[in-house]
């Protein structure tokens, strides 16, 4: 996979609105959409890793899972351990039992299901749940479990049709997300099926499904439009809006445009700027620690 410095910087566009939103900055009421930016980036990067290895017949599922575990688990488990230690000193018994249950779900990557069953994301009670933010990691890790298997199956049984099948998968997920947004919004927010389209959207960018733009002006326009969509999403989307569909199209679609055209566009100057890249480089740690500190 070719390294993209601008993608590292793009992570800053994801994490900064999340932190500011959780810190209570009212002008960024849609800052929670930074998670959607992360999902598209993840789909893009993971597809860029898996598909070339599949095409060369050198992809190892166990090696893929090992690398994901090495990257994600140590930092997560340290954070959860510290939260449990602090919680054991500061919480009443009922709250401590609740924290222990959410910690168990977090380390098992099912916290999205745990909080789907027990808590809303936007209610006042959220401020007393130090591990609420781990719901998004649960969604991502569940995706990592099935997505390589899907790509392997396509490679074996329908070679040459990976883009068509992923487009169909994304459309089905988006349709379900849209239905849930109106009929069961908590389901749509927390559960993997309604988030798959965002991750797969990044995968489609990695596979070259977006049309080529031959001119620098065209790439600049597309990447700037993408950045505009992400920023618009953070500014206008509200907790009561139907989400992740259809409003998630703003941050997800914008991120896809940046990933597709930003490598050689004017936006790359921003995303490769050293301070922005530094924030992007520590975005995972910022995400892990900011919410427990705030709560």
PDB file of C-alpha atoms in Angstrom:
ATOM      1  CA  UNK A   1       0.000   0.000   0.000  1.00  0.00           C
ATOM      2  CA  UNK A   2       1.318   3.434  -0.929  1.00  0.00           C
ATOM      3  CA  UNK A   3       1.580   5.763   2.066  1.00  0.00           C
ATOM      4  CA  UNK A   4      -0.717   8.795   1.925  1.00  0.00           C
ATOM      5  CA  UNK A   5       0.479  11.609   4.192  1.00  0.00           C
ATOM      6  CA  UNK A   6      -2.698  13.549   3.471  1.00  0.00           C
ATOM      7  CA  UNK A   7      -4.822  10.695   4.814  1.00  0.00           C
ATOM      8  CA  UNK A   8      -2.926  10.878   8.099  1.00  0.00           C
ATOM      9  CA  UNK A   9      -3.713  14.577   8.248  1.00  0.00           C
ATOM     10  CA  UNK A  10      -7.330  13.884   7.338  1.00  0.00           C
ATOM     11  CA  UNK A  11      -7.667  12.033  10.628  1.00  0.00           C
ATOM     12  CA  UNK A  12      -7.267  15.401  12.340  1.00  0.00           C
ATOM     13  CA  UNK A  13     -10.432  16.555  10.573  1.00  0.00           C
ATOM     14  CA  UNK A  14     -12.147  13.576  12.190  1.00  0.00           C
ATOM     15  CA  UNK A  15     -10.846  13.807  15.749  1.00  0.00           C
ATOM     16  CA  UNK A  16     -10.888  17.560  16.375  1.00  0.00           C
ATOM     17  CA  UNK A  17     -14.681  17.981  15.891  1.00  0.00           C
ATOM     18  CA  UNK A  18     -15.320  14.934  18.095  1.00  0.00           C
ATOM     19  CA  UNK A  19     -13.253  16.313  20.963  1.00  0.00           C
ATOM     20  CA  UNK A  20     -14.760  19.794  20.661  1.00  0.00           C
ATOM     21  CA  UNK A  21     -18.290  18.365  20.483  1.00  0.00           C
ATOM     22  CA  UNK A  22     -17.752  16.242  23.581  1.00  0.00           C
ATOM     23  CA  UNK A  23     -16.199  19.226  25.345  1.00  0.00           C
ATOM     24  CA  UNK A  24     -19.496  21.063  24.827  1.00  0.00           C
ATOM     25  CA  UNK A  25     -18.633  23.564  22.104  1.00  0.00           C
ATOM     26  CA  UNK A  26     -22.097  24.471  20.876  1.00  0.00           C
ATOM     27  CA  UNK A  27     -20.958  25.817  17.510  1.00  0.00           C
ATOM     28  CA  UNK A  28     -19.859  22.281  16.544  1.00  0.00           C
ATOM     29  CA  UNK A  29     -23.094  20.510  17.424  1.00  0.00           C
ATOM     30  CA  UNK A  30     -22.436  18.011  14.624  1.00  0.00           C
ATOM     31  CA  UNK A  31     -18.923  17.182  15.760  1.00  0.00           C
ATOM     32  CA  UNK A  32     -19.942  13.582  16.383  1.00  0.00           C
ATOM     33  CA  UNK A  33     -19.808  13.030  12.600  1.00  0.00           C
ATOM     34  CA  UNK A  34     -16.040  12.772  12.952  1.00  0.00           C
ATOM     35  CA  UNK A  35     -16.676   9.077  13.599  1.00  0.00           C
ATOM     36  CA  UNK A  36     -18.112   8.804  10.097  1.00  0.00           C
ATOM     37  CA  UNK A  37     -14.944  10.368   8.691  1.00  0.00           C
ATOM     38  CA  UNK A  38     -12.930   7.727  10.535  1.00  0.00           C
ATOM     39  CA  UNK A  39     -15.091   4.953   9.093  1.00  0.00           C
ATOM     40  CA  UNK A  40     -14.516   6.011   5.487  1.00  0.00           C
ATOM     41  CA  UNK A  41     -10.781   6.345   6.125  1.00  0.00           C
ATOM     42  CA  UNK A  42     -10.705   2.879   7.691  1.00  0.00           C
ATOM     43  CA  UNK A  43     -12.543   1.315   4.763  1.00  0.00           C
ATOM     44  CA  UNK A  44     -10.149   2.988   2.347  1.00  0.00           C
ATOM     45  CA  UNK A  45      -7.004   1.871   4.177  1.00  0.00           C
ATOM     46  CA  UNK A  46      -8.121  -1.676   4.909  1.00  0.00           C
ATOM     47  CA  UNK A  47      -9.196  -2.283   1.322  1.00  0.00           C
ATOM     48  CA  UNK A  48      -5.901  -0.841   0.105  1.00  0.00           C
ATOM     49  CA  UNK A  49      -4.118  -3.429   2.250  1.00  0.00           C
ATOM     50  CA  UNK A  50      -6.261  -6.501   1.599  1.00  0.00           C
ATOM     51  CA  UNK A  51      -7.076  -6.378  -2.109  1.00  0.00           C
ATOM     52  CA  UNK A  52      -3.505  -6.093  -3.494  1.00  0.00           C
ATOM     53  CA  UNK A  53      -2.431  -9.027  -1.334  1.00  0.00           C
ATOM     54  CA  UNK A  54      -5.429 -11.064  -2.502  1.00  0.00           C
ATOM     55  CA  UNK A  55      -4.546 -10.341  -6.117  1.00  0.00           C
ATOM     56  CA  UNK A  56      -0.998 -11.578  -5.502  1.00  0.00           C
ATOM     57  CA  UNK A  57      -2.241 -14.672  -3.598  1.00  0.00           C
ATOM     58  CA  UNK A  58      -0.307 -13.673  -0.500  1.00  0.00           C
ATOM     59  CA  UNK A  59      -3.072 -12.499   1.819  1.00  0.00           C
ATOM     60  CA  UNK A  60      -3.097 -14.136   5.256  1.00  0.00           C
ATOM     61  CA  UNK A  61      -6.244 -13.760   7.325  1.00  0.00           C
ATOM     62  CA  UNK A  62      -4.425 -14.581  10.558  1.00  0.00           C
ATOM     63  CA  UNK A  63      -1.685 -12.087   9.781  1.00  0.00           C
ATOM     64  CA  UNK A  64      -4.302  -9.437   9.056  1.00  0.00           C
ATOM     65  CA  UNK A  65      -6.028 -10.039  12.392  1.00  0.00           C
ATOM     66  CA  UNK A  66      -2.673 -10.073  14.194  1.00  0.00           C
ATOM     67  CA  UNK A  67      -1.689  -6.688  12.784  1.00  0.00           C
ATOM     68  CA  UNK A  68      -5.084  -5.199  13.682  1.00  0.00           C
ATOM     69  CA  UNK A  69      -4.737  -6.532  17.230  1.00  0.00           C
ATOM     70  CA  UNK A  70      -1.205  -5.179  17.650  1.00  0.00           C
ATOM     71  CA  UNK A  71      -2.294  -1.745  16.470  1.00  0.00           C
ATOM     72  CA  UNK A  72      -5.538  -1.463  18.410  1.00  0.00           C
ATOM     73  CA  UNK A  73      -5.590  -3.640  21.518  1.00  0.00           C
ATOM     74  CA  UNK A  74      -2.678  -2.443  23.707  1.00  0.00           C
ATOM     75  CA  UNK A  75      -3.741   1.208  23.798  1.00  0.00           C
ATOM     76  CA  UNK A  76      -7.393   0.273  24.272  1.00  0.00           C
ATOM     77  CA  UNK A  77      -6.711  -2.158  27.106  1.00  0.00           C
ATOM     78  CA  UNK A  78      -4.469   0.327  28.931  1.00  0.00           C
ATOM     79  CA  UNK A  79      -7.171   2.983  28.745  1.00  0.00           C
ATOM     80  CA  UNK A  80      -9.846   0.573  29.999  1.00  0.00           C
ATOM     81  CA  UNK A  81      -7.597  -0.574  32.860  1.00  0.00           C
ATOM     82  CA  UNK A  82      -6.921   3.006  33.982  1.00  0.00           C
ATOM     83  CA  UNK A  83     -10.629   3.860  33.819  1.00  0.00           C
ATOM     84  CA  UNK A  84     -11.445   0.818  35.966  1.00  0.00           C
ATOM     85  CA  UNK A  85      -8.805   1.726  38.553  1.00  0.00           C
ATOM     86  CA  UNK A  86     -10.034   5.312  38.794  1.00  0.00           C
ATOM     87  CA  UNK A  87     -13.640   4.163  38.804  1.00  0.00           C
ATOM     88  CA  UNK A  88     -12.999   1.763  41.658  1.00  0.00           C
ATOM     89  CA  UNK A  89     -11.896   4.738  43.776  1.00  0.00           C
ATOM     90  CA  UNK A  90     -14.522   7.275  42.765  1.00  0.00           C
ATOM     91  CA  UNK A  91     -17.764   5.484  41.870  1.00  0.00           C
ATOM     92  CA  UNK A  92     -20.629   4.175  43.961  1.00  0.00           C
ATOM     93  CA  UNK A  93     -21.214   0.395  43.737  1.00  0.00           C
ATOM     94  CA  UNK A  94     -24.030   0.511  41.191  1.00  0.00           C
ATOM     95  CA  UNK A  95     -22.062   2.832  38.915  1.00  0.00           C
ATOM     96  CA  UNK A  96     -18.973   0.666  39.301  1.00  0.00           C
ATOM     97  CA  UNK A  97     -20.918  -2.425  38.281  1.00  0.00           C
ATOM     98  CA  UNK A  98     -22.167  -0.551  35.237  1.00  0.00           C
ATOM     99  CA  UNK A  99     -18.599   0.495  34.399  1.00  0.00           C
ATOM    100  CA  UNK A 100     -17.376  -3.091  34.735  1.00  0.00           C
ATOM    101  CA  UNK A 101     -20.070  -4.284  32.333  1.00  0.00           C
ATOM    102  CA  UNK A 102     -19.155  -1.648  29.755  1.00  0.00           C
ATOM    103  CA  UNK A 103     -15.441  -2.437  30.179  1.00  0.00           C
ATOM    104  CA  UNK A 104     -16.120  -6.116  29.487  1.00  0.00           C
ATOM    105  CA  UNK A 105     -18.050  -5.165  26.366  1.00  0.00           C
ATOM    106  CA  UNK A 106     -15.298  -2.772  25.256  1.00  0.00           C
ATOM    107  CA  UNK A 107     -12.475  -5.300  25.436  1.00  0.00           C
ATOM    108  CA  UNK A 108     -14.649  -7.837  23.606  1.00  0.00           C
ATOM    109  CA  UNK A 109     -15.545  -5.252  20.904  1.00  0.00           C
ATOM    110  CA  UNK A 110     -19.272  -5.495  21.476  1.00  0.00           C
ATOM    111  CA  UNK A 111     -19.734  -2.202  23.310  1.00  0.00           C
ATOM    112  CA  UNK A 112     -21.914  -0.862  20.505  1.00  0.00           C
ATOM    113  CA  UNK A 113     -24.328  -3.688  21.262  1.00  0.00           C
ATOM    114  CA  UNK A 114     -23.984  -3.113  25.013  1.00  0.00           C
ATOM    115  CA  UNK A 115     -24.823   0.586  24.773  1.00  0.00           C
ATOM    116  CA  UNK A 116     -27.514  -0.075  22.174  1.00  0.00           C
ATOM    117  CA  UNK A 117     -29.230  -2.171  24.827  1.00  0.00           C
ATOM    118  CA  UNK A 118     -28.552   0.110  27.769  1.00  0.00           C
ATOM    119  CA  UNK A 119     -27.940   3.762  26.853  1.00  0.00           C
ATOM    120  CA  UNK A 120     -28.530   6.487  24.301  1.00  0.00           C
ATOM    121  CA  UNK A 121     -25.589   8.402  22.877  1.00  0.00           C
ATOM    122  CA  UNK A 122     -27.009  11.908  23.193  1.00  0.00           C
ATOM    123  CA  UNK A 123     -28.874  11.770  26.509  1.00  0.00           C
ATOM    124  CA  UNK A 124     -27.673  13.439  29.725  1.00  0.00           C
ATOM    125  CA  UNK A 125     -26.776  10.034  31.178  1.00  0.00           C
ATOM    126  CA  UNK A 126     -24.033   9.724  28.544  1.00  0.00           C
ATOM    127  CA  UNK A 127     -21.849  12.060  30.587  1.00  0.00           C
ATOM    128  CA  UNK A 128     -21.640   9.430  33.336  1.00  0.00           C
ATOM    129  CA  UNK A 129     -20.478   6.635  31.009  1.00  0.00           C
ATOM    130  CA  UNK A 130     -16.673   6.846  30.667  1.00  0.00           C
ATOM    131  CA  UNK A 131     -16.502   4.096  28.042  1.00  0.00           C
ATOM    132  CA  UNK A 132     -19.442   5.150  25.881  1.00  0.00           C
ATOM    133  CA  UNK A 133     -17.110   6.221  23.085  1.00  0.00           C
ATOM    134  CA  UNK A 134     -15.875   2.648  22.611  1.00  0.00           C
ATOM    135  CA  UNK A 135     -19.100   1.857  20.761  1.00  0.00           C
ATOM    136  CA  UNK A 136     -17.480   3.037  17.513  1.00  0.00           C
ATOM    137  CA  UNK A 137     -14.513   0.709  18.016  1.00  0.00           C
ATOM    138  CA  UNK A 138     -16.945  -2.171  18.366  1.00  0.00           C
ATOM    139  CA  UNK A 139     -18.515  -1.337  15.004  1.00  0.00           C
ATOM    140  CA  UNK A 140     -15.122  -1.082  13.328  1.00  0.00           C
ATOM    141  CA  UNK A 141     -13.745  -4.320  14.754  1.00  0.00           C
ATOM    142  CA  UNK A 142     -16.883  -6.224  13.826  1.00  0.00           C
ATOM    143  CA  UNK A 143     -16.441  -4.929  10.287  1.00  0.00           C
ATOM    144  CA  UNK A 144     -12.821  -6.103  10.297  1.00  0.00           C
ATOM    145  CA  UNK A 145     -14.009  -9.609  11.173  1.00  0.00           C
ATOM    146  CA  UNK A 146     -16.353 -10.084   8.230  1.00  0.00           C
ATOM    147  CA  UNK A 147     -14.948  -7.763   5.549  1.00  0.00           C
ATOM    148  CA  UNK A 148     -11.804  -9.775   4.710  1.00  0.00           C
ATOM    149  CA  UNK A 149     -13.944 -12.891   4.494  1.00  0.00           C
ATOM    150  CA  UNK A 150     -16.283 -11.127   2.064  1.00  0.00           C
ATOM    151  CA  UNK A 151     -13.381  -9.998  -0.121  1.00  0.00           C
ATOM    152  CA  UNK A 152     -11.898 -13.496  -0.069  1.00  0.00           C
ATOM    153  CA  UNK A 153     -15.238 -14.999  -1.104  1.00  0.00           C
ATOM    154  CA  UNK A 154     -15.602 -12.517  -3.952  1.00  0.00           C
ATOM    155  CA  UNK A 155     -12.067 -13.259  -5.079  1.00  0.00           C
ATOM    156  CA  UNK A 156     -12.837 -16.971  -5.214  1.00  0.00           C
ATOM    157  CA  UNK A 157     -16.390 -17.099  -6.540  1.00  0.00           C
ATOM    158  CA  UNK A 158     -16.865 -13.829  -8.432  1.00  0.00           C
ATOM    159  CA  UNK A 159     -13.479 -12.507  -9.522  1.00  0.00           C
ATOM    160  CA  UNK A 160     -13.709  -9.252 -11.393  1.00  0.00           C
ATOM    161  CA  UNK A 161     -16.991  -8.274  -9.758  1.00  0.00           C
ATOM    162  CA  UNK A 162     -15.699  -6.905  -6.467  1.00  0.00           C
ATOM    163  CA  UNK A 163     -16.777  -3.321  -7.215  1.00  0.00           C
ATOM    164  CA  UNK A 164     -20.295  -4.336  -8.247  1.00  0.00           C
ATOM    165  CA  UNK A 165     -20.770  -6.486  -5.156  1.00  0.00           C
ATOM    166  CA  UNK A 166     -19.450  -3.789  -2.826  1.00  0.00           C
ATOM    167  CA  UNK A 167     -21.714  -1.200  -4.443  1.00  0.00           C
ATOM    168  CA  UNK A 168     -24.681  -3.514  -3.852  1.00  0.00           C
ATOM    169  CA  UNK A 169     -23.554  -4.071  -0.249  1.00  0.00           C
ATOM    170  CA  UNK A 170     -23.250  -0.326   0.369  1.00  0.00           C
ATOM    171  CA  UNK A 171     -26.669   0.381  -1.151  1.00  0.00           C
ATOM    172  CA  UNK A 172     -28.323  -2.327   0.939  1.00  0.00           C
ATOM    173  CA  UNK A 173     -26.674  -1.004   4.096  1.00  0.00           C
ATOM    174  CA  UNK A 174     -27.666   2.573   3.283  1.00  0.00           C
ATOM    175  CA  UNK A 175     -31.272   1.513   2.667  1.00  0.00           C
ATOM    176  CA  UNK A 176     -31.367  -0.280   6.015  1.00  0.00           C
ATOM    177  CA  UNK A 177     -29.740   2.717   7.702  1.00  0.00           C
ATOM    178  CA  UNK A 178     -32.400   4.971   6.225  1.00  0.00           C
ATOM    179  CA  UNK A 179     -35.230   2.759   7.455  1.00  0.00           C
ATOM    180  CA  UNK A 180     -33.735   2.482  10.938  1.00  0.00           C
ATOM    181  CA  UNK A 181     -33.100   6.229  11.120  1.00  0.00           C
ATOM    182  CA  UNK A 182     -36.867   6.782  10.952  1.00  0.00           C
ATOM    183  CA  UNK A 183     -38.148   3.690  12.712  1.00  0.00           C
ATOM    184  CA  UNK A 184     -35.402   2.629  15.139  1.00  0.00           C
ATOM    185  CA  UNK A 185     -32.825   5.434  15.398  1.00  0.00           C
ATOM    186  CA  UNK A 186     -30.865   3.846  18.237  1.00  0.00           C
ATOM    187  CA  UNK A 187     -30.444   0.662  16.189  1.00  0.00           C
ATOM    188  CA  UNK A 188     -29.274   2.683  13.220  1.00  0.00           C
ATOM    189  CA  UNK A 189     -26.773   4.648  15.250  1.00  0.00           C
ATOM    190  CA  UNK A 190     -25.089   1.786  17.100  1.00  0.00           C
ATOM    191  CA  UNK A 191     -25.331  -1.349  14.977  1.00  0.00           C
ATOM    192  CA  UNK A 192     -22.909  -2.443  12.272  1.00  0.00           C
ATOM    193  CA  UNK A 193     -25.388  -3.136   9.421  1.00  0.00           C
ATOM    194  CA  UNK A 194     -26.376   0.531   9.176  1.00  0.00           C
ATOM    195  CA  UNK A 195     -22.724   1.647   9.222  1.00  0.00           C
ATOM    196  CA  UNK A 196     -21.329  -0.770   6.643  1.00  0.00           C
ATOM    197  CA  UNK A 197     -22.040   1.611   3.762  1.00  0.00           C
ATOM    198  CA  UNK A 198     -19.643   4.207   5.196  1.00  0.00           C
ATOM    199  CA  UNK A 199     -16.787   1.735   5.535  1.00  0.00           C
ATOM    200  CA  UNK A 200     -17.458   0.200   2.130  1.00  0.00           C
ATOM    201  CA  UNK A 201     -17.560   3.672   0.585  1.00  0.00           C
ATOM    202  CA  UNK A 202     -13.909   4.062   1.550  1.00  0.00           C
ATOM    203  CA  UNK A 203     -13.227   0.641   0.072  1.00  0.00           C
ATOM    204  CA  UNK A 204     -14.740   1.685  -3.238  1.00  0.00           C
ATOM    205  CA  UNK A 205     -12.384   4.670  -3.343  1.00  0.00           C
ATOM    206  CA  UNK A 206      -9.431   2.323  -2.807  1.00  0.00           C
ATOM    207  CA  UNK A 207     -10.630   0.148  -5.683  1.00  0.00           C
ATOM    208  CA  UNK A 208     -10.742   3.099  -8.072  1.00  0.00           C
ATOM    209  CA  UNK A 209     -14.514   3.080  -8.383  1.00  0.00           C
ATOM    210  CA  UNK A 210     -14.646   6.860  -8.428  1.00  0.00           C
ATOM    211  CA  UNK A 211     -14.127   8.382 -11.895  1.00  0.00           C
ATOM    212  CA  UNK A 212     -10.694   9.668 -12.788  1.00  0.00           C
ATOM    213  CA  UNK A 213     -10.237  13.428 -13.014  1.00  0.00           C
ATOM    214  CA  UNK A 214      -7.481  14.255 -15.467  1.00  0.00           C
ATOM    215  CA  UNK A 215      -7.018  17.925 -14.646  1.00  0.00           C
ATOM    216  CA  UNK A 216      -5.517  19.466 -11.509  1.00  0.00           C
ATOM    217  CA  UNK A 217      -8.374  21.957 -11.412  1.00  0.00           C
ATOM    218  CA  UNK A 218     -10.914  19.150 -11.364  1.00  0.00           C
ATOM    219  CA  UNK A 219      -9.130  17.328  -8.551  1.00  0.00           C
ATOM    220  CA  UNK A 220      -8.842  20.557  -6.559  1.00  0.00           C
ATOM    221  CA  UNK A 221     -12.545  21.243  -6.980  1.00  0.00           C
ATOM    222  CA  UNK A 222     -13.548  17.717  -5.945  1.00  0.00           C
ATOM    223  CA  UNK A 223     -11.281  17.644  -2.893  1.00  0.00           C
ATOM    224  CA  UNK A 224     -12.344  21.119  -1.774  1.00  0.00           C
ATOM    225  CA  UNK A 225     -15.986  20.131  -2.210  1.00  0.00           C
ATOM    226  CA  UNK A 226     -15.293  17.080  -0.050  1.00  0.00           C
ATOM    227  CA  UNK A 227     -13.742  19.172   2.707  1.00  0.00           C
ATOM    228  CA  UNK A 228     -16.683  21.554   2.467  1.00  0.00           C
ATOM    229  CA  UNK A 229     -19.154  18.705   2.899  1.00  0.00           C
ATOM    230  CA  UNK A 230     -17.360  17.426   6.007  1.00  0.00           C
ATOM    231  CA  UNK A 231     -17.231  20.898   7.575  1.00  0.00           C
ATOM    232  CA  UNK A 232     -20.867  21.516   6.636  1.00  0.00           C
ATOM    233  CA  UNK A 233     -21.814  18.301   8.374  1.00  0.00           C
ATOM    234  CA  UNK A 234     -20.109  19.346  11.603  1.00  0.00           C
ATOM    235  CA  UNK A 235     -21.889  22.701  11.456  1.00  0.00           C
ATOM    236  CA  UNK A 236     -25.484  21.790  10.601  1.00  0.00           C
ATOM    237  CA  UNK A 237     -26.127  18.175  11.646  1.00  0.00           C
ATOM    238  CA  UNK A 238     -27.871  17.854  14.998  1.00  0.00           C
ATOM    239  CA  UNK A 239     -28.504  14.983  17.371  1.00  0.00           C
ATOM    240  CA  UNK A 240     -32.188  14.920  16.452  1.00  0.00           C
ATOM    241  CA  UNK A 241     -31.496  14.572  12.713  1.00  0.00           C
ATOM    242  CA  UNK A 242     -31.930  11.242  10.965  1.00  0.00           C
ATOM    243  CA  UNK A 243     -28.531   9.624  11.214  1.00  0.00           C
ATOM    244  CA  UNK A 244     -26.396   7.992   9.853  1.00  0.00           C
ATOM    245  CA  UNK A 245     -28.719   8.096   6.849  1.00  0.00           C
ATOM    246  CA  UNK A 246     -29.349  10.319   5.093  1.00  0.00           C
ATOM    247  CA  UNK A 247     -27.360  13.067   6.826  1.00  0.00           C
ATOM    248  CA  UNK A 248     -24.254  10.920   7.125  1.00  0.00           C
ATOM    249  CA  UNK A 249     -23.812  11.375   3.385  1.00  0.00           C
ATOM    250  CA  UNK A 250     -22.293  14.784   4.099  1.00  0.00           C
ATOM    251  CA  UNK A 251     -19.251  13.691   6.142  1.00  0.00           C
ATOM    252  CA  UNK A 252     -18.938  10.259   4.530  1.00  0.00           C
ATOM    253  CA  UNK A 253     -19.299  11.498   0.965  1.00  0.00           C
ATOM    254  CA  UNK A 254     -16.970  14.409   1.637  1.00  0.00           C
ATOM    255  CA  UNK A 255     -14.311  12.128   3.081  1.00  0.00           C
ATOM    256  CA  UNK A 256     -14.604   9.821   0.084  1.00  0.00           C
ATOM    257  CA  UNK A 257     -14.017  12.746  -2.277  1.00  0.00           C
ATOM    258  CA  UNK A 258     -10.908  13.790  -0.350  1.00  0.00           C
ATOM    259  CA  UNK A 259      -9.589  10.224  -0.324  1.00  0.00           C
ATOM    260  CA  UNK A 260     -10.307   9.846  -4.047  1.00  0.00           C
ATOM    261  CA  UNK A 261      -8.855  13.118  -5.280  1.00  0.00           C
ATOM    262  CA  UNK A 262      -6.936  14.739  -2.452  1.00  0.00           C
ATOM    263  CA  UNK A 263      -3.532  13.148  -2.950  1.00  0.00           C
ATOM    264  CA  UNK A 264      -2.733  15.561  -5.758  1.00  0.00           C
ATOM    265  CA  UNK A 265      -5.097  18.389  -4.852  1.00  0.00           C
ATOM    266  CA  UNK A 266      -4.766  21.677  -3.072  1.00  0.00           C
ATOM    267  CA  UNK A 267      -6.178  20.154   0.124  1.00  0.00           C
ATOM    268  CA  UNK A 268      -3.038  18.038   0.448  1.00  0.00           C
ATOM    269  CA  UNK A 269      -1.168  21.171   1.518  1.00  0.00           C
ATOM    270  CA  UNK A 270      -3.429  21.463   4.540  1.00  0.00           C
ATOM    271  CA  UNK A 271      -3.474  17.786   5.442  1.00  0.00           C
ATOM    272  CA  UNK A 272       0.298  17.339   5.079  1.00  0.00           C
ATOM    273  CA  UNK A 273       1.043  20.449   7.152  1.00  0.00           C
ATOM    274  CA  UNK A 274       3.124  19.218  10.096  1.00  0.00           C
ATOM    275  CA  UNK A 275       0.787  20.332  12.945  1.00  0.00           C
ATOM    276  CA  UNK A 276      -2.217  18.764  11.239  1.00  0.00           C
ATOM    277  CA  UNK A 277      -0.345  15.523  10.595  1.00  0.00           C
ATOM    278  CA  UNK A 278       0.771  15.376  14.230  1.00  0.00           C
ATOM    279  CA  UNK A 279      -2.815  15.580  15.386  1.00  0.00           C
ATOM    280  CA  UNK A 280      -3.779  12.914  12.866  1.00  0.00           C
ATOM    281  CA  UNK A 281      -0.937  10.673  14.027  1.00  0.00           C
ATOM    282  CA  UNK A 282      -2.199  10.676  17.617  1.00  0.00           C
ATOM    283  CA  UNK A 283      -5.885  10.672  16.713  1.00  0.00           C
ATOM    284  CA  UNK A 284      -6.471   7.131  18.018  1.00  0.00           C
ATOM    285  CA  UNK A 285      -4.986   7.982  21.417  1.00  0.00           C
ATOM    286  CA  UNK A 286      -6.910  11.260  21.510  1.00  0.00           C
ATOM    287  CA  UNK A 287     -10.101   9.384  20.789  1.00  0.00           C
ATOM    288  CA  UNK A 288      -9.423   6.791  23.480  1.00  0.00           C
ATOM    289  CA  UNK A 289      -8.591   9.228  26.253  1.00  0.00           C
ATOM    290  CA  UNK A 290     -10.596  12.403  25.661  1.00  0.00           C
ATOM    291  CA  UNK A 291     -13.990  11.046  26.729  1.00  0.00           C
ATOM    292  CA  UNK A 292     -12.905   9.325  29.975  1.00  0.00           C
ATOM    293  CA  UNK A 293     -11.096  12.531  30.948  1.00  0.00           C
ATOM    294  CA  UNK A 294     -14.178  14.632  30.226  1.00  0.00           C
ATOM    295  CA  UNK A 295     -16.538  12.307  32.097  1.00  0.00           C
TER     296      UNK A 295
END
